[in-house]
Amino acid sequence: NRKAALSPSEQSYFRPMINNLICPAIGNVRLLDVRAEHLQRVMAQAAGKSKSYQGKLVRLLHRLFADAFSSKLTMDDPSISIKPGGVPAQQKQSLTKEQVATLFAAIEGTRAEIFCALCYYAGLRSEEACGLTWDDVHLEADTPYLDISHTTTWPERGDGKWPCPTKTPSGVRKIPIHPELLRRLKAVPKSKKKNP
């Protein structure tokens, strides 16, 4: 009943948690009978997962049982005492200069070149890079910039959906264009500079 309030990516993220962790652990327990110890079984199934993943699972449990309690389907909220544990996330390694040079040498002249340049030089997420149009690219400004105000999403088993709002309000921003990205963008033939 609440999925309309979730983005397609949130729905596809939470669905496996419900189907693979929550339902197997407490699916046969009446909602009125669910206690904190039942939810600890759910958390036990996610014991090897990252702290971030467990945090999202706990937020999902809080959301589910807060809704159930406010709808008077339970006498209390058994999720209140549930806390995430989990394995700390490993430090992500940035590409070395040599790896960046190898990457761009391999994709030079392909459709992937501009996409990778947008992600690498402007720090865009893939959804943001795919959501750009040439109207968002201001090459002739005194300080050339990208106007990030929408994204593309991929609903489960569907084609890309565009335009979509940014993930959070802070995702709307203007990003100065790095000189190397500027060179690549200016090299795109005018015939290809069309909106999707």
CSV table of C-alpha atoms in Angstrom, one decimal, residues 14-115:
chain,number,residue,atom,x,y,z
A,14,PHE,CA,13.5,-3.1,-0.6
A,15,ARG,CA,11.7,-5.9,-2.4
A,16,PRO,CA,14.5,-8.5,-2.0
A,17,MET,CA,14.8,-7.5,1.7
A,18,ILE,CA,11.1,-8.3,2.2
A,19,ASN,CA,11.1,-11.5,0.1
A,20,ASN,CA,14.5,-12.9,1.2
A,21,LEU,CA,14.9,-11.8,4.8
A,22,ILE,CA,11.6,-10.6,6.4
A,23,CYS,CA,9.1,-13.0,5.0
A,24,PRO,CA,11.2,-16.2,5.6
A,25,ALA,CA,11.9,-15.1,9.2
A,26,ILE,CA,8.4,-13.8,10.3
A,27,GLY,CA,6.1,-14.5,7.4
A,28,ASN,CA,4.2,-17.1,9.3
A,29,VAL,CA,3.8,-15.0,12.5
A,30,ARG,CA,0.6,-13.1,13.0
A,31,LEU,CA,1.2,-9.3,12.9
A,32,LEU,CA,-0.2,-8.9,16.4
A,33,ASP,CA,2.2,-11.5,17.7
A,34,VAL,CA,5.4,-10.0,16.3
A,35,ARG,CA,7.9,-9.1,19.0
A,36,ALA,CA,11.4,-7.7,19.0
A,37,GLU,CA,12.9,-11.2,19.2
A,38,HIS,CA,11.1,-12.0,15.9
A,39,LEU,CA,12.8,-9.1,14.3
A,40,GLN,CA,16.1,-10.2,15.7
A,41,ARG,CA,15.7,-13.3,13.5
A,42,VAL,CA,15.4,-11.0,10.5
A,43,MET,CA,18.6,-9.2,11.5
A,44,ALA,CA,20.4,-12.5,12.1
A,45,GLN,CA,19.7,-13.4,8.5
A,46,ALA,CA,21.6,-10.3,7.5
A,47,ALA,CA,24.5,-10.9,9.8
A,48,GLY,CA,27.1,-11.0,7.1
A,49,LYS,CA,25.9,-7.9,5.3
A,50,SER,CA,27.4,-4.4,5.5
A,51,LYS,CA,26.6,-1.9,8.1
A,52,SER,CA,25.0,0.3,5.4
A,53,TYR,CA,22.8,-2.6,4.2
A,54,GLN,CA,21.7,-3.5,7.8
A,55,GLY,CA,20.9,0.2,8.4
A,56,LYS,CA,18.6,0.2,5.4
A,57,LEU,CA,17.0,-3.0,6.6
A,58,VAL,CA,16.4,-1.5,10.1
A,59,ARG,CA,14.9,1.6,8.5
A,60,LEU,CA,12.6,-0.6,6.4
A,61,LEU,CA,11.5,-2.5,9.6
A,62,HIS,CA,10.9,0.8,11.4
A,63,ARG,CA,8.8,2.0,8.5
A,64,LEU,CA,6.7,-1.2,8.2
A,65,PHE,CA,5.9,-1.4,11.9
A,66,ALA,CA,5.4,2.3,12.4
A,67,ASP,CA,2.8,2.1,9.6
A,68,ALA,CA,1.2,-1.0,11.1
A,69,PHE,CA,1.1,0.7,14.6
A,70,SER,CA,-0.4,3.9,13.2
A,71,SER,CA,-3.0,1.9,11.3
A,72,LYS,CA,-3.9,0.1,14.6
A,73,LEU,CA,-2.8,-3.3,13.2
A,74,THR,CA,-0.5,-3.9,16.1
A,75,MET,CA,-0.6,-3.0,19.8
A,76,ASP,CA,2.9,-1.5,19.8
A,77,ASP,CA,6.0,-1.1,17.5
A,78,PRO,CA,8.3,-4.1,18.0
A,79,SER,CA,11.0,-2.5,15.8
A,80,ILE,CA,11.9,0.4,18.2
A,81,SER,CA,14.7,-1.5,19.9
A,82,ILE,CA,16.2,-3.0,16.7
A,83,LYS,CA,19.6,-1.6,15.8
A,84,PRO,CA,21.9,-2.3,12.8
A,85,GLY,CA,25.2,-4.1,13.2
A,86,GLY,CA,27.1,-5.3,10.2
A,87,VAL,CA,30.5,-5.4,8.7
A,88,PRO,CA,32.1,-1.9,8.2
A,89,ALA,CA,32.3,-1.0,4.5
A,90,GLN,CA,35.6,-1.4,2.9
A,91,GLN,CA,37.5,1.7,1.8
A,92,LYS,CA,36.9,2.2,-1.9
A,93,GLN,CA,40.0,2.6,-4.1
A,94,SER,CA,40.1,5.4,-6.6
A,95,LEU,CA,41.5,4.7,-10.1
A,96,THR,CA,45.2,5.5,-10.5
A,97,LYS,CA,46.3,8.0,-13.1
A,98,GLU,CA,47.6,5.0,-15.2
A,99,GLN,CA,44.2,3.2,-14.9
A,100,VAL,CA,42.4,6.4,-16.0
A,101,ALA,CA,44.7,6.8,-19.0
A,102,THR,CA,44.2,3.1,-19.9
A,103,LEU,CA,40.4,3.5,-19.6
A,104,PHE,CA,40.1,6.6,-21.8
A,105,ALA,CA,42.5,5.2,-24.4
A,106,ALA,CA,40.3,2.1,-24.7
A,107,ILE,CA,37.1,4.0,-25.1
A,108,GLU,CA,38.3,7.0,-27.2
A,109,GLY,CA,35.8,7.8,-30.0
A,110,THR,CA,33.1,5.5,-28.6
A,111,ARG,CA,29.7,6.4,-27.1
A,112,ALA,CA,31.2,5.5,-23.7
A,113,GLU,CA,33.8,8.2,-23.8
A,114,ILE,CA,31.5,11.2,-22.9
A,115,PHE,CA,29.6,9.1,-20.4
